[in-house]
Amino acid sequence: PKNEKERSAVKEKLTHAGFRNLDAVVDYYGIRLCLGVGLTLLTLVPVILAGRFAIDRVLLVFIPFAAGYYLPQVLLARRIATRRMKIFRELPNTLDLLTVCLKAGMGFDQALYRVCLELKQIAPVMADEFGFYFLEVKSGIARTAALENLGRRNPSRSLQNVVTVLLQSAGSGTNMVDALNVHTDSMRVRRRQAAEEQGAKLSTKLTLPLVLFI
């Protein structure tokens, strides 16, 4: 991308997918270019060696190049959607453990660090995100700024809502545990509603294969 606005948009997508290194944008476009050129060469070389290349087969250059160039874009979108779904599934249990740690008398940052250690295998995405938050706070960034970065790094609306709840609780001085409990209950209701919606659609999806097999 030529201008900073386009670079920022691509960097935001890569961050949502979990790629945070400084050269992520350069690597992303490098992979797209190399994959496009590589697929083009894999298509052209056998044709040229066989002596069957003609000017009317010029599409052999563009089709594999376009396929290789845009394939990483499709995979990136799928990774963002998968990561969003993982956060949606992992977040309620993560907040439960965070609430338990806060009730035990731990500070917020200490509780998040404990959550990272305990849920590294069970909820790896949330453990990684909270671990990155802890590193930012440890490096000197203010807690509110680190929380805002946490919401900005992730595409999940559920996590962004949690960040909003935490910021409002810290700003107004209300009990953070009560706010998290209410939000966790509402998340579980939404997750149950989503499961019921998928179950209601199942009979419609089964109609066509059922008729075909009959």
Tab-separated table of C-alpha atoms in Angstrom, residues 9-105:
chain	number	residue	atom	x	y	z
A	9	ALA	CA	-6.094	-0.996	7.553
A	10	VAL	CA	-3.979	-3.995	6.515
A	11	LYS	CA	-2.028	-3.888	9.782
A	12	GLU	CA	-5.292	-3.855	11.747
A	13	LYS	CA	-6.503	-6.983	9.918
A	14	LEU	CA	-3.208	-8.750	10.593
A	15	THR	CA	-3.416	-7.762	14.255
A	16	HIS	CA	-6.957	-9.153	14.431
A	17	ALA	CA	-5.565	-12.414	13.049
A	18	GLY	CA	-2.885	-12.517	15.772
A	19	PHE	CA	0.139	-11.266	13.785
A	20	ARG	CA	1.674	-8.436	15.817
A	21	ASN	CA	5.274	-8.207	14.595
A	22	LEU	CA	6.426	-4.905	13.103
A	23	ASP	CA	7.120	-6.374	9.654
A	24	ALA	CA	3.766	-8.151	9.386
A	25	VAL	CA	2.521	-5.967	6.503
A	26	VAL	CA	5.730	-6.430	4.501
A	27	ASP	CA	5.710	-10.182	5.148
A	28	TYR	CA	2.041	-10.424	4.173
A	29	TYR	CA	2.510	-8.742	0.796
A	30	GLY	CA	5.756	-10.636	0.265
A	31	ILE	CA	3.932	-13.940	0.774
A	32	ARG	CA	1.169	-12.867	-1.622
A	33	LEU	CA	3.662	-11.874	-4.309
A	34	CYS	CA	5.843	-14.963	-3.919
A	35	LEU	CA	2.845	-17.282	-3.948
A	36	GLY	CA	1.449	-15.622	-7.077
A	37	VAL	CA	4.763	-15.812	-8.918
A	38	GLY	CA	5.392	-19.349	-7.679
A	39	LEU	CA	2.039	-20.692	-8.900
A	40	THR	CA	2.554	-18.923	-12.226
A	41	LEU	CA	5.953	-20.569	-12.703
A	42	LEU	CA	4.571	-23.963	-11.698
A	43	THR	CA	1.908	-23.571	-14.362
A	44	LEU	CA	4.079	-22.117	-17.133
A	45	VAL	CA	7.260	-24.159	-16.861
A	46	PRO	CA	5.701	-27.544	-17.748
A	47	VAL	CA	3.800	-25.954	-20.645
A	48	ILE	CA	6.906	-24.230	-22.020
A	49	LEU	CA	9.051	-27.356	-21.657
A	50	ALA	CA	6.406	-29.344	-23.527
A	51	GLY	CA	6.420	-26.743	-26.325
A	52	ARG	CA	2.699	-26.109	-26.066
A	53	PHE	CA	2.769	-22.437	-25.042
A	54	ALA	CA	1.056	-20.064	-27.446
A	55	ILE	CA	-0.105	-16.472	-27.305
A	56	ASP	CA	-3.732	-17.588	-26.960
A	57	ARG	CA	-2.763	-19.223	-23.663
A	58	VAL	CA	-1.732	-15.952	-22.067
A	59	LEU	CA	-4.434	-16.519	-19.424
A	60	LEU	CA	-2.157	-19.193	-18.010
A	61	VAL	CA	-0.110	-16.320	-16.602
A	62	PHE	CA	-2.908	-14.326	-15.002
A	63	ILE	CA	-5.130	-17.031	-13.522
A	64	PRO	CA	-2.514	-18.748	-11.294
A	65	PHE	CA	-0.978	-15.389	-10.358
A	66	ALA	CA	-4.382	-14.035	-9.273
A	67	ALA	CA	-5.131	-17.269	-7.405
A	68	GLY	CA	-1.823	-17.178	-5.539
A	69	TYR	CA	-1.996	-13.448	-4.870
A	70	TYR	CA	-5.516	-13.464	-3.387
A	71	LEU	CA	-5.375	-16.821	-1.566
A	72	PRO	CA	-3.595	-15.324	1.519
A	73	GLN	CA	-6.320	-12.673	1.684
A	74	VAL	CA	-9.004	-15.359	1.880
A	75	LEU	CA	-7.019	-17.335	4.469
A	76	LEU	CA	-6.515	-14.176	6.527
A	77	ALA	CA	-10.270	-13.522	6.602
A	78	ARG	CA	-10.890	-17.133	7.692
A	79	ARG	CA	-8.280	-16.849	10.438
A	80	ILE	CA	-9.900	-13.645	11.747
A	81	ALA	CA	-13.324	-15.328	11.818
A	82	THR	CA	-11.890	-18.399	13.560
A	83	ARG	CA	-10.101	-16.264	16.128
A	84	ARG	CA	-13.288	-14.288	16.785
A	85	MET	CA	-15.197	-17.527	17.416
A	86	LYS	CA	-12.470	-18.849	19.736
A	87	ILE	CA	-12.604	-15.672	21.810
A	88	PHE	CA	-16.396	-15.924	21.982
A	89	ARG	CA	-16.131	-19.494	23.318
A	90	GLU	CA	-13.201	-18.941	25.702
A	91	LEU	CA	-14.216	-15.617	27.220
A	92	PRO	CA	-16.938	-16.678	29.743
A	93	ASN	CA	-14.735	-19.280	31.475
A	94	THR	CA	-11.808	-16.853	31.427
A	95	LEU	CA	-13.907	-14.171	33.109
A	96	ASP	CA	-15.112	-16.696	35.698
A	97	LEU	CA	-11.548	-17.483	36.710
A	98	LEU	CA	-10.691	-13.766	36.705
A	99	THR	CA	-13.644	-13.125	39.016
A	100	VAL	CA	-12.536	-15.907	41.375
A	101	CYS	CA	-9.035	-14.411	41.555
A	102	LEU	CA	-10.422	-10.926	42.242
A	103	LYS	CA	-12.672	-12.271	45.001
A	104	ALA	CA	-9.625	-13.983	46.527
A	105	GLY	CA	-8.068	-10.544	47.054
